[in-house]
Coordinates of C-alpha atoms in Angstrom, one line a residue:
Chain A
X1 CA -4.6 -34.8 18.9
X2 CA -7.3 -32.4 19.1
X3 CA -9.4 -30.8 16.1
X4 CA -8.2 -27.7 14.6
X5 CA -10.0 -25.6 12.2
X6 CA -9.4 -22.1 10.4
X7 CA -12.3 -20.0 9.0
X8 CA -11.3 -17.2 6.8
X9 CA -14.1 -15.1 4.1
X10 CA -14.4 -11.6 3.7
X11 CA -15.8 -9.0 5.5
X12 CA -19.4 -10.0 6.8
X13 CA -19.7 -13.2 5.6
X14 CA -21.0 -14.7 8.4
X15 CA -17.3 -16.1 9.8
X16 CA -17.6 -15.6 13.4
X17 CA -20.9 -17.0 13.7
X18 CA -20.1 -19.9 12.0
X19 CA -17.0 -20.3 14.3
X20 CA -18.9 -19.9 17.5
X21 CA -21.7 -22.9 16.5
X22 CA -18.8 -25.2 15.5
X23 CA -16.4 -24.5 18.9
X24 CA -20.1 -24.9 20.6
X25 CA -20.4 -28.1 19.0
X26 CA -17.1 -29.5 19.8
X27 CA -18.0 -29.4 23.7
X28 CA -18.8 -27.3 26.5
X29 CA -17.0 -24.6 28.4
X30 CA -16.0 -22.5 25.2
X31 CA -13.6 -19.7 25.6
X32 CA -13.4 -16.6 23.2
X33 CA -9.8 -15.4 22.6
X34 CA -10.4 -12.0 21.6
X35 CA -7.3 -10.2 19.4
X36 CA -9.3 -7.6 19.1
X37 CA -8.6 -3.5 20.6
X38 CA -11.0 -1.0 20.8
X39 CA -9.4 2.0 19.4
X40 CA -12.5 3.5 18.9
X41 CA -16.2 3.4 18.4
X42 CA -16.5 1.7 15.1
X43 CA -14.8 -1.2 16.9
X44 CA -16.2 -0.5 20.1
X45 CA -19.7 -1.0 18.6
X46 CA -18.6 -4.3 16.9
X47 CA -17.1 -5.8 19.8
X48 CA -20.6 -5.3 21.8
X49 CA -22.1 -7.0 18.9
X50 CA -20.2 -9.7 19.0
X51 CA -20.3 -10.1 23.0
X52 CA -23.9 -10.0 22.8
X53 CA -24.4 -12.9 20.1
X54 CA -22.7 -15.1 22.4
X55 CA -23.9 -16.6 25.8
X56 CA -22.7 -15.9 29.2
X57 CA -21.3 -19.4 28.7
X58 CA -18.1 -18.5 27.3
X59 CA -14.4 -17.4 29.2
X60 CA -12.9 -15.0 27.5
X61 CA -9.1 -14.0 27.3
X62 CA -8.1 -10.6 25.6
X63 CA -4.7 -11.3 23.8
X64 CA -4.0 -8.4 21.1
X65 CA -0.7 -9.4 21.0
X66 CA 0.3 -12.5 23.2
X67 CA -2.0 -14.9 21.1
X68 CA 0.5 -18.2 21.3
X69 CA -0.1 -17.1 25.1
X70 CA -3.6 -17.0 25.4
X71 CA -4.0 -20.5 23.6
X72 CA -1.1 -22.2 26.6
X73 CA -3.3 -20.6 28.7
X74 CA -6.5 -22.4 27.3
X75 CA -5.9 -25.9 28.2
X76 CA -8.3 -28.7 27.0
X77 CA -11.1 -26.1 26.6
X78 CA -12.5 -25.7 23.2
X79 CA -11.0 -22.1 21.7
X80 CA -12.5 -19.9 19.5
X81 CA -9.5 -17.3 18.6
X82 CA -11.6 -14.0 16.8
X83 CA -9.3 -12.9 14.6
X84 CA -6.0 -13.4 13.2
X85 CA -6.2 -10.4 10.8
X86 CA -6.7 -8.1 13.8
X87 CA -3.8 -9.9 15.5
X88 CA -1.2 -9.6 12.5
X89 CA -2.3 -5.9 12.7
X90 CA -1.6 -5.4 16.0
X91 CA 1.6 -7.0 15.7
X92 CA 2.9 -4.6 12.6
X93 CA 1.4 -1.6 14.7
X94 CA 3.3 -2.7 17.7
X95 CA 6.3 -3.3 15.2
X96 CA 6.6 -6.6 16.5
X97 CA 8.1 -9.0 13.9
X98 CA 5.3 -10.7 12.3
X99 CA 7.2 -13.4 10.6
X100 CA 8.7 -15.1 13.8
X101 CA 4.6 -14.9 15.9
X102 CA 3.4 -16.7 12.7
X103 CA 6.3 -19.0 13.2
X104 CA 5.8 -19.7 16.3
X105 CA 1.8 -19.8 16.4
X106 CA 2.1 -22.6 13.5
X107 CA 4.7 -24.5 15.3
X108 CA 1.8 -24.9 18.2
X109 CA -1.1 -26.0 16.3
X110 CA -1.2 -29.9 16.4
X111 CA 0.3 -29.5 20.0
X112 CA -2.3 -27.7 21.6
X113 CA -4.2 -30.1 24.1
X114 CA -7.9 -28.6 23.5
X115 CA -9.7 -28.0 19.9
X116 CA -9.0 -24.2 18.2
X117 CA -11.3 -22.5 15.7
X118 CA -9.2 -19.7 14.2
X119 CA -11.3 -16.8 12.1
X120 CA -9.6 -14.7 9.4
X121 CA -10.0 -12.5 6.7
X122 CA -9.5 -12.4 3.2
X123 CA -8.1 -9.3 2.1
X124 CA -6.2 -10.4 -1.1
X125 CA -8.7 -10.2 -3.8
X126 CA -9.4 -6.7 -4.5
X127 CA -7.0 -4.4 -6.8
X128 CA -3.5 -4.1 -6.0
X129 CA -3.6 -1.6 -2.8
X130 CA -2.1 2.3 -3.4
X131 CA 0.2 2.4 -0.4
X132 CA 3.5 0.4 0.0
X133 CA 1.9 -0.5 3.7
X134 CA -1.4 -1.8 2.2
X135 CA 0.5 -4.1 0.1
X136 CA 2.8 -5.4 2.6
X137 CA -0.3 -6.0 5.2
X138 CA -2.1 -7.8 2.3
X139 CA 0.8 -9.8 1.4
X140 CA 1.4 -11.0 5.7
X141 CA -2.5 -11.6 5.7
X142 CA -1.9 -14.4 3.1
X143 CA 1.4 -15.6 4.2
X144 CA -0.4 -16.1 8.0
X145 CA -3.1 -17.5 6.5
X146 CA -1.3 -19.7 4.1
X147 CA 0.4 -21.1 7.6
X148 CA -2.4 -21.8 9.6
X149 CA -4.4 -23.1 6.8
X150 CA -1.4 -25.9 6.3
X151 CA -2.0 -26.6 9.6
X152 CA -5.0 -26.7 10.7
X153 CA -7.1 -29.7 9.9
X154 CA -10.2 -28.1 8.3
X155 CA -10.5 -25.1 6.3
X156 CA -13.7 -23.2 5.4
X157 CA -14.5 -20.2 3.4
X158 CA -17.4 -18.6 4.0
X159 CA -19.3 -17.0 1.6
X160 CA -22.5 -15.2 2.3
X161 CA -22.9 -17.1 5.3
X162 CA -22.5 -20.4 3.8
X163 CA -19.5 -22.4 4.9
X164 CA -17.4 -23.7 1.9
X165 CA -14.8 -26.5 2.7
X166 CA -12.1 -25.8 1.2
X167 CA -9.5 -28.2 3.2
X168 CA -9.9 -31.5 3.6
X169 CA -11.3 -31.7 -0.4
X170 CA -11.7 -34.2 -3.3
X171 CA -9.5 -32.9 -6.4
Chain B
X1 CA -5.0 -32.8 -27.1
X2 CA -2.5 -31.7 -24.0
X3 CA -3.7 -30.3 -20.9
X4 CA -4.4 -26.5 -19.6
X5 CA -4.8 -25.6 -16.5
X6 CA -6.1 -22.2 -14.8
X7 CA -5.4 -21.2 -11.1
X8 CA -6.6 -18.3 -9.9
X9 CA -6.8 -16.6 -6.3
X10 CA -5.7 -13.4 -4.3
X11 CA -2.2 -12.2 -3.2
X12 CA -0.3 -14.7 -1.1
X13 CA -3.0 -17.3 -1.7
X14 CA -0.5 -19.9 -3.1
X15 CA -0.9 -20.0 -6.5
X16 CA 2.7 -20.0 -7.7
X17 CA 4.0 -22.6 -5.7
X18 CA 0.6 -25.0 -6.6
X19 CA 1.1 -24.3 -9.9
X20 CA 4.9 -24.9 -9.7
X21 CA 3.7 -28.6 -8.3
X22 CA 1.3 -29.1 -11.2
X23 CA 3.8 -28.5 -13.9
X24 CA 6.4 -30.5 -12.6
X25 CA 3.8 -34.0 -11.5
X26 CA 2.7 -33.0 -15.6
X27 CA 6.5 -34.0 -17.4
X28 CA 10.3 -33.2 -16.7
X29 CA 12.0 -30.2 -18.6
X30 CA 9.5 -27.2 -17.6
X31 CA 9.7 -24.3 -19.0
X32 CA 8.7 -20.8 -17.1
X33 CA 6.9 -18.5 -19.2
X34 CA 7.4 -15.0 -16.5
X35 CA 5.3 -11.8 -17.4
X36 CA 6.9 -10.2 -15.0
X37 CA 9.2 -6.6 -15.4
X38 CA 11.2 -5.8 -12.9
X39 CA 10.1 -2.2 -12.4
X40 CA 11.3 -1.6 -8.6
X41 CA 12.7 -3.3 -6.1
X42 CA 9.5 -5.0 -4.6
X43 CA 9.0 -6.8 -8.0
X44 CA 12.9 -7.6 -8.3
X45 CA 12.2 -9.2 -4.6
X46 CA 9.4 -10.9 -5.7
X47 CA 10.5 -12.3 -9.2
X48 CA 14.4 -13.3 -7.4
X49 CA 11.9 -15.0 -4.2
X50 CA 10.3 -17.3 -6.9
X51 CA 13.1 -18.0 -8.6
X52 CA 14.8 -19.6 -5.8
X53 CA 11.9 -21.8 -5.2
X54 CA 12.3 -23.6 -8.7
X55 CA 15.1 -25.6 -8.9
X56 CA 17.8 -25.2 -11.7
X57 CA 15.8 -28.1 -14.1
X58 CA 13.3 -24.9 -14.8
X59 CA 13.9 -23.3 -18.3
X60 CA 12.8 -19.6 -18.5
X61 CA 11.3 -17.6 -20.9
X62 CA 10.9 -13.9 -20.0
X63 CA 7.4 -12.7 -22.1
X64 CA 6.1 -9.6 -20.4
X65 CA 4.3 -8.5 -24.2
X66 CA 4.2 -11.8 -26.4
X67 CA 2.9 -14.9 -25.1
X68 CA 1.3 -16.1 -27.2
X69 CA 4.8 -16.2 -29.5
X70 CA 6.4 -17.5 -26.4
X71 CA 3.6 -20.4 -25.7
X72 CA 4.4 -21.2 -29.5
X73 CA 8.1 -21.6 -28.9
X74 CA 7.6 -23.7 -25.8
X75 CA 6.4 -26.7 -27.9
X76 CA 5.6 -30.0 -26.2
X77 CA 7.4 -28.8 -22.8
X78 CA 4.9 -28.6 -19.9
X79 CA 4.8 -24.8 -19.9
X80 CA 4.0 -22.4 -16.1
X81 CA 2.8 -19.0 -16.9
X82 CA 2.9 -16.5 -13.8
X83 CA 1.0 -15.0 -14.3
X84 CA -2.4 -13.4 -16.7
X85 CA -2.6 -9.9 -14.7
X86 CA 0.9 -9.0 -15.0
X87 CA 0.6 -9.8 -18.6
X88 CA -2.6 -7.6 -18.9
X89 CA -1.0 -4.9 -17.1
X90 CA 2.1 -4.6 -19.5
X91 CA -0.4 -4.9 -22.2
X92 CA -2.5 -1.5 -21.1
X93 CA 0.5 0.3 -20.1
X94 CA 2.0 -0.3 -23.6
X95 CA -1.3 0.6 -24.9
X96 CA -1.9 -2.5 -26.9
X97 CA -5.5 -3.9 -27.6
X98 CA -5.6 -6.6 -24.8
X99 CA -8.8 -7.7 -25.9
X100 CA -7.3 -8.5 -29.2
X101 CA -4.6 -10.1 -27.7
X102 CA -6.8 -12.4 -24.9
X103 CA -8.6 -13.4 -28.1
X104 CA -5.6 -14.4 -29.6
X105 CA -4.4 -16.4 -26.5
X106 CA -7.9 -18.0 -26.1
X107 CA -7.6 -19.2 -29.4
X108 CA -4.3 -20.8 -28.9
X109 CA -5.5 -22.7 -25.8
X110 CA -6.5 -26.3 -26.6
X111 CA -4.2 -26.3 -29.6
X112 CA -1.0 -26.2 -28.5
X113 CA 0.9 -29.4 -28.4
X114 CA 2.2 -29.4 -24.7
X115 CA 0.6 -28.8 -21.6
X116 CA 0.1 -25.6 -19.5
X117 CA -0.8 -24.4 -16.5
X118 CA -1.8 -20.2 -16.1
X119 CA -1.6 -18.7 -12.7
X120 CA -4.1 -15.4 -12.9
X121 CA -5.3 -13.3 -10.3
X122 CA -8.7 -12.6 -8.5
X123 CA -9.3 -8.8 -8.3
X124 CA -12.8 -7.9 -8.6
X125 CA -13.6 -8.7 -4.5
X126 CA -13.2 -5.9 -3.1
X127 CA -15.4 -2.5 -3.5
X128 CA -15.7 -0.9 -6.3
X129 CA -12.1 1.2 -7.4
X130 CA -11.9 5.1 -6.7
X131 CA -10.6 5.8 -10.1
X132 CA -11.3 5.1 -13.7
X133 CA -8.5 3.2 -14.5
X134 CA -9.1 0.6 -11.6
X135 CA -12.4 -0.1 -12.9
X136 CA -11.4 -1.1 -16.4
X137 CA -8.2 -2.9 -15.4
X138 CA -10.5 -4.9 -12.6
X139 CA -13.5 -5.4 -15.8
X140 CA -10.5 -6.4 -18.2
X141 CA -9.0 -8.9 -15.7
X142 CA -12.1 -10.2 -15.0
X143 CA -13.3 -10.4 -19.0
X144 CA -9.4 -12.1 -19.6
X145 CA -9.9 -14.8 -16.8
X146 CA -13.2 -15.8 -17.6
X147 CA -12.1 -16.6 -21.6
X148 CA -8.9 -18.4 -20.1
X149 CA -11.1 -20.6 -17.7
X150 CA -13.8 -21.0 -20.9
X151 CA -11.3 -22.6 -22.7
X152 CA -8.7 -24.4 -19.8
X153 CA -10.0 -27.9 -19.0
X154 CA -9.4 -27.4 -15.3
X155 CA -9.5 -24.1 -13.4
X156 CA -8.5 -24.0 -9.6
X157 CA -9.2 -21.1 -7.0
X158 CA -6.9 -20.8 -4.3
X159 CA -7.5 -20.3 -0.6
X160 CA -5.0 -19.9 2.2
X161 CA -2.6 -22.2 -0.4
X162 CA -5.8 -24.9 -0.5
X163 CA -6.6 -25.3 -3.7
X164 CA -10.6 -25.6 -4.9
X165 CA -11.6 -27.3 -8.1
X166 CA -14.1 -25.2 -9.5
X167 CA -13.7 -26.4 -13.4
X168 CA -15.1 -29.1 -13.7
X169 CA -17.3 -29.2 -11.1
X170 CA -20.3 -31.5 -10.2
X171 CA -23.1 -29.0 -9.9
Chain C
X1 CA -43.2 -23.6 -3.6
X2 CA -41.9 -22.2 -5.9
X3 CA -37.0 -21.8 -6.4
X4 CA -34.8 -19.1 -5.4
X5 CA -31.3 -18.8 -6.1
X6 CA -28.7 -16.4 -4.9
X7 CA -25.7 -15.9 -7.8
X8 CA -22.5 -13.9 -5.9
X9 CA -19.2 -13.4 -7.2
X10 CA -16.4 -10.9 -8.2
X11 CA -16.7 -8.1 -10.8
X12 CA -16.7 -9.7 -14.7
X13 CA -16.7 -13.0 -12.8
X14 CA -19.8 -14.3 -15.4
X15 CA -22.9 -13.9 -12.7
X16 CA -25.1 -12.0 -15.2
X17 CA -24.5 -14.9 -17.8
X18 CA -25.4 -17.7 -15.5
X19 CA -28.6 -15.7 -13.7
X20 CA -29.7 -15.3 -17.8
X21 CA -29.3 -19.4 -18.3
X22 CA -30.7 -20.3 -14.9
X23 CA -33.8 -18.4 -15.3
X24 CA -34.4 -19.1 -18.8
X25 CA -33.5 -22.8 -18.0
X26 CA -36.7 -22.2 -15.9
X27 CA -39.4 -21.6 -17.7
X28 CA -40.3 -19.4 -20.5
X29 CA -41.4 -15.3 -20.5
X30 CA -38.8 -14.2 -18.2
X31 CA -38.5 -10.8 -16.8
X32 CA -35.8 -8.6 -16.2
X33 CA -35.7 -6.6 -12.7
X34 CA -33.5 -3.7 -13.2
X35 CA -31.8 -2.1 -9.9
X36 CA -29.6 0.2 -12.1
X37 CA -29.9 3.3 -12.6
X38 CA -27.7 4.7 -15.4
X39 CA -25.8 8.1 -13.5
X40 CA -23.3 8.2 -16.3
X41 CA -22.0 7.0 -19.4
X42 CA -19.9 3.9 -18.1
X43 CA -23.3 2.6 -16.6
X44 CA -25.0 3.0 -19.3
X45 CA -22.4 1.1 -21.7
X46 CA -23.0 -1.4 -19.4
X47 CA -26.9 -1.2 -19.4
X48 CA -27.1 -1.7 -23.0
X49 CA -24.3 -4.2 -23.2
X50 CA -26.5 -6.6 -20.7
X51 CA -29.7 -5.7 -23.1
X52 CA -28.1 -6.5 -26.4
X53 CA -27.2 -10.1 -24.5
X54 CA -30.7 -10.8 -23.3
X55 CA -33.5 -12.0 -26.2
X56 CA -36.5 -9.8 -27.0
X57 CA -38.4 -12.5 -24.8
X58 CA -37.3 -10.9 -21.9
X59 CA -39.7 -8.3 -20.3
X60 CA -38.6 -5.3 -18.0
X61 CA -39.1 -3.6 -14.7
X62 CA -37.2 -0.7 -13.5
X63 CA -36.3 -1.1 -10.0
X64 CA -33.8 1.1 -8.2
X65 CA -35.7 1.4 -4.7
X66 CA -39.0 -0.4 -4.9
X67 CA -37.2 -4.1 -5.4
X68 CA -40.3 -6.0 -3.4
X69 CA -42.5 -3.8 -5.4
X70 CA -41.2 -5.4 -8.3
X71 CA -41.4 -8.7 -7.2
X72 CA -45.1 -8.4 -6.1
X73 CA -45.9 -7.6 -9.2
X74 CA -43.9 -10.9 -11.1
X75 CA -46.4 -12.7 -10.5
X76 CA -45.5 -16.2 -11.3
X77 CA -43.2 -15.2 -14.2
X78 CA -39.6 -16.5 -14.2
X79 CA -37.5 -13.3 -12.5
X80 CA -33.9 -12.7 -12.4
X81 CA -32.8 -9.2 -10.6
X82 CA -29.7 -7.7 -11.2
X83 CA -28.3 -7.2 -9.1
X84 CA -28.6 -6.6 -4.8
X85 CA -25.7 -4.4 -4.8
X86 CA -26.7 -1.9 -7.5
X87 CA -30.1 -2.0 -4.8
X88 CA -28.3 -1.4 -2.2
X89 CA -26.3 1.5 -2.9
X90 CA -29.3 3.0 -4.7
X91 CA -31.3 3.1 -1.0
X92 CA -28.1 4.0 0.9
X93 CA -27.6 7.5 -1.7
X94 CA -31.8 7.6 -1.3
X95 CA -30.9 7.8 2.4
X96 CA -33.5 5.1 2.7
X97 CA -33.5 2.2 5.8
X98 CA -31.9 -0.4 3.8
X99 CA -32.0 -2.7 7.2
X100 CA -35.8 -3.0 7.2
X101 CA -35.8 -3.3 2.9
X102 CA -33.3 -5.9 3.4
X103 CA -35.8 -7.3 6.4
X104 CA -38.5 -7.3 4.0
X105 CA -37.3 -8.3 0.9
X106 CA -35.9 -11.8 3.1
X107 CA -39.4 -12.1 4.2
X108 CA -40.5 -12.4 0.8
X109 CA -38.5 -14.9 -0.1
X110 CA -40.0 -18.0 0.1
X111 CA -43.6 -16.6 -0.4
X112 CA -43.3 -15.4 -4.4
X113 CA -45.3 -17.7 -6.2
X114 CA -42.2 -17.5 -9.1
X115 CA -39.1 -18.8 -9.4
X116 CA -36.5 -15.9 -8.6
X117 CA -32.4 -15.8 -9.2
X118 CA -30.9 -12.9 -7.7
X119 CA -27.5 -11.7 -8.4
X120 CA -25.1 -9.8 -6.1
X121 CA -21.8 -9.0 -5.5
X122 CA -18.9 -10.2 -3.2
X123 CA -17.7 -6.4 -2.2
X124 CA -15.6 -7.8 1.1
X125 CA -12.3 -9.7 0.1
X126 CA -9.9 -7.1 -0.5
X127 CA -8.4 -4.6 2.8
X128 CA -10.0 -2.3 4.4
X129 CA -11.7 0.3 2.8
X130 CA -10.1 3.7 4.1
X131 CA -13.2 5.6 4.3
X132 CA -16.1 5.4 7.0
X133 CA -18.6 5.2 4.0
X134 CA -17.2 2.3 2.3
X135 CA -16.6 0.2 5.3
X136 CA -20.2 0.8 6.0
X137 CA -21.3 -0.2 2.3
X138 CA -19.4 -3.2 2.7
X139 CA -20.8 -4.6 5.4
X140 CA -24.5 -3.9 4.6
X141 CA -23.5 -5.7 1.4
X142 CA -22.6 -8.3 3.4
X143 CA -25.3 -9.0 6.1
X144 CA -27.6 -8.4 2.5
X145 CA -25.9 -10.9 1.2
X146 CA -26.2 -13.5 4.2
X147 CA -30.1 -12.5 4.9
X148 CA -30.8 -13.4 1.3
X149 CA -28.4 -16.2 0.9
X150 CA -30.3 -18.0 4.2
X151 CA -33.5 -17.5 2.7
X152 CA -32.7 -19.0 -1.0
X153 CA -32.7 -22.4 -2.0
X154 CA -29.4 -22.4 -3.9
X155 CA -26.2 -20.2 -3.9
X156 CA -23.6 -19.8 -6.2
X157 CA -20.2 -18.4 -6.4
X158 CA -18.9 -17.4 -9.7
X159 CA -15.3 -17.8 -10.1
X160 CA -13.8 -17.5 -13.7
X161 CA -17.4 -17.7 -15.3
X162 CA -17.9 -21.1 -13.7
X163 CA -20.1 -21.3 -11.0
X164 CA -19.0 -23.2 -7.9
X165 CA -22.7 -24.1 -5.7
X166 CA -22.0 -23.1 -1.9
X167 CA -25.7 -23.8 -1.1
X168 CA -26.8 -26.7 -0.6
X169 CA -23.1 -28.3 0.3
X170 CA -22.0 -31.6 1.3
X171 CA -19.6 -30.3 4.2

């Protein structure tokens, strides 16, 4: 079975870079799954960023929405999928039903043919949010993550750049 | 001397249901301490969604104000308290002294005759709160978790439903 | 050459605490490098709450912008600066370059002929900030974070008061 592994950390913790050495050290051939859209510049801006820290060596598939999709798609090529967070948002903007994707995107890890390196973001430990929707985004985020995390075969948090393995541990 | 626990984490990070496992591996005939009020719907949905996940052996002490009286009355049964910032909150918005009363409960743990496990959560991650109030809630929770974890013998943090021995910790 | 050690962590998550025992673990005559800057009366409770903690061993340098400054001027003398954030935000409102202060304060690292423990703050677990200005304070604060963190011997995440080393780790 191949190797699956979910990186999750906060905002600028040094996630995606971690994510493209280890899918670079799995094997060649490496393709980027990218969830995310450029609504605007902000994004725009961090997308380039992000396309420019990785070599011309990598495919890469856009799959806002069609994630489960984009990973068939893949084969036995190592798969870096950049982010969930941005995908669960684009599935509650799209009002698609998150609940049944998360479903169905756990159901396929530990049947994919090729190695996956998922990135997400941990939203869930600030105050409780204002708005009814910023709860109920914070509350998918952890229930996707919680999914995947169960899954997957490693688990890292990164904090200030510095992987923390968090899945297999020792207690 | 009987056992206390600590787990702490963001939303949706799995604490409940870890420390639902912990009590029950601990002893038969736990006892639920719940700080929770049901003070809208989303909480009534929240408190009726945990409910279901314990099975009927679970007894249930409702303490949204006094836990320590209600730690006191649990005597040797291997207690779950869900959770140290919904206790904090009904303790500012009834204008108690919470420091007083974290005092109080830090006192208590390590003498108590059965085990316990406290679920808490991690608030202080995310930039700093607009408004006055969210500062000194996100100081007091931090101030309250820090004297729980002093005294517990083990604390855990949570990640994506992993959990993290940090207390005690080899470095 | 001579230790550096990065402490993060949450608000009230015991990083001051463990930055005051690691650097007086040290060696003796420590010094204090201030970043804050007291605007208003809750920073200046805090000021003098962190003062009354430390010893009258303990010398003192201001430093809200001129942190290397500081530094330089240590000499071999056991340093703890509290904190990066507090720096950070002071050169952001000073409309300063805090890219090439970050730049060079990294460079530093690794020459000072002291030990040095830093302390910052984890500012990028909770949702998205919904201003432009705080997304863009949270992710300097992160990329801070990372720069420094690469350059320092040892890191440490608070969690509850206990610290939980991310630098060097065994994964």
């Amino acid at each position: 079975m191949a190797k699956s592994i979910l990186i999750t950390g906060g905002a600028r913790s040094g996630k995606s870079a971690l994510a493209e050495r280890l899918v670079q050290d799995i094997g060649p051939d490496p393709l980027y799954i990218a969830t995310a859209q450029a609504f605007d510049g902000e994004m725009e801006d961090r997308i380039g960023l992000h396309q420019d820290r990785r070599g011309p060596e990598w495919g890469l598939i856009e799959a806002p929405l069609d994630l489960t999709g984009a990973l068939a798609q893949a084969g036995t090529r190592p798969c870096l999928v950049d982010c969930l967070t941005l995908w669960l948002t684009n599935l509650m903007l799209a009002e698609r039903d998150w609940r049944e994707e998360a479903d169905r995107l756990a159901a396929l890890i530990g049947t994919l043919p090729g190695p996956v390196v998922f990135v997400t973001n941990e939203v869930g430990l600030g105050i409780v949010p204002e708005t009814p929707l910023g709860r109920a985004f914070r509350d998918a985020a952890g229930t996707l993550n919680q999914q995947v995390a169960g899954r997957c075969d490693e688990v890292f948090l990164c904090v200030a750049g510095q992987p923390l393995k968090v899945k297999p541990h020792g207690s």
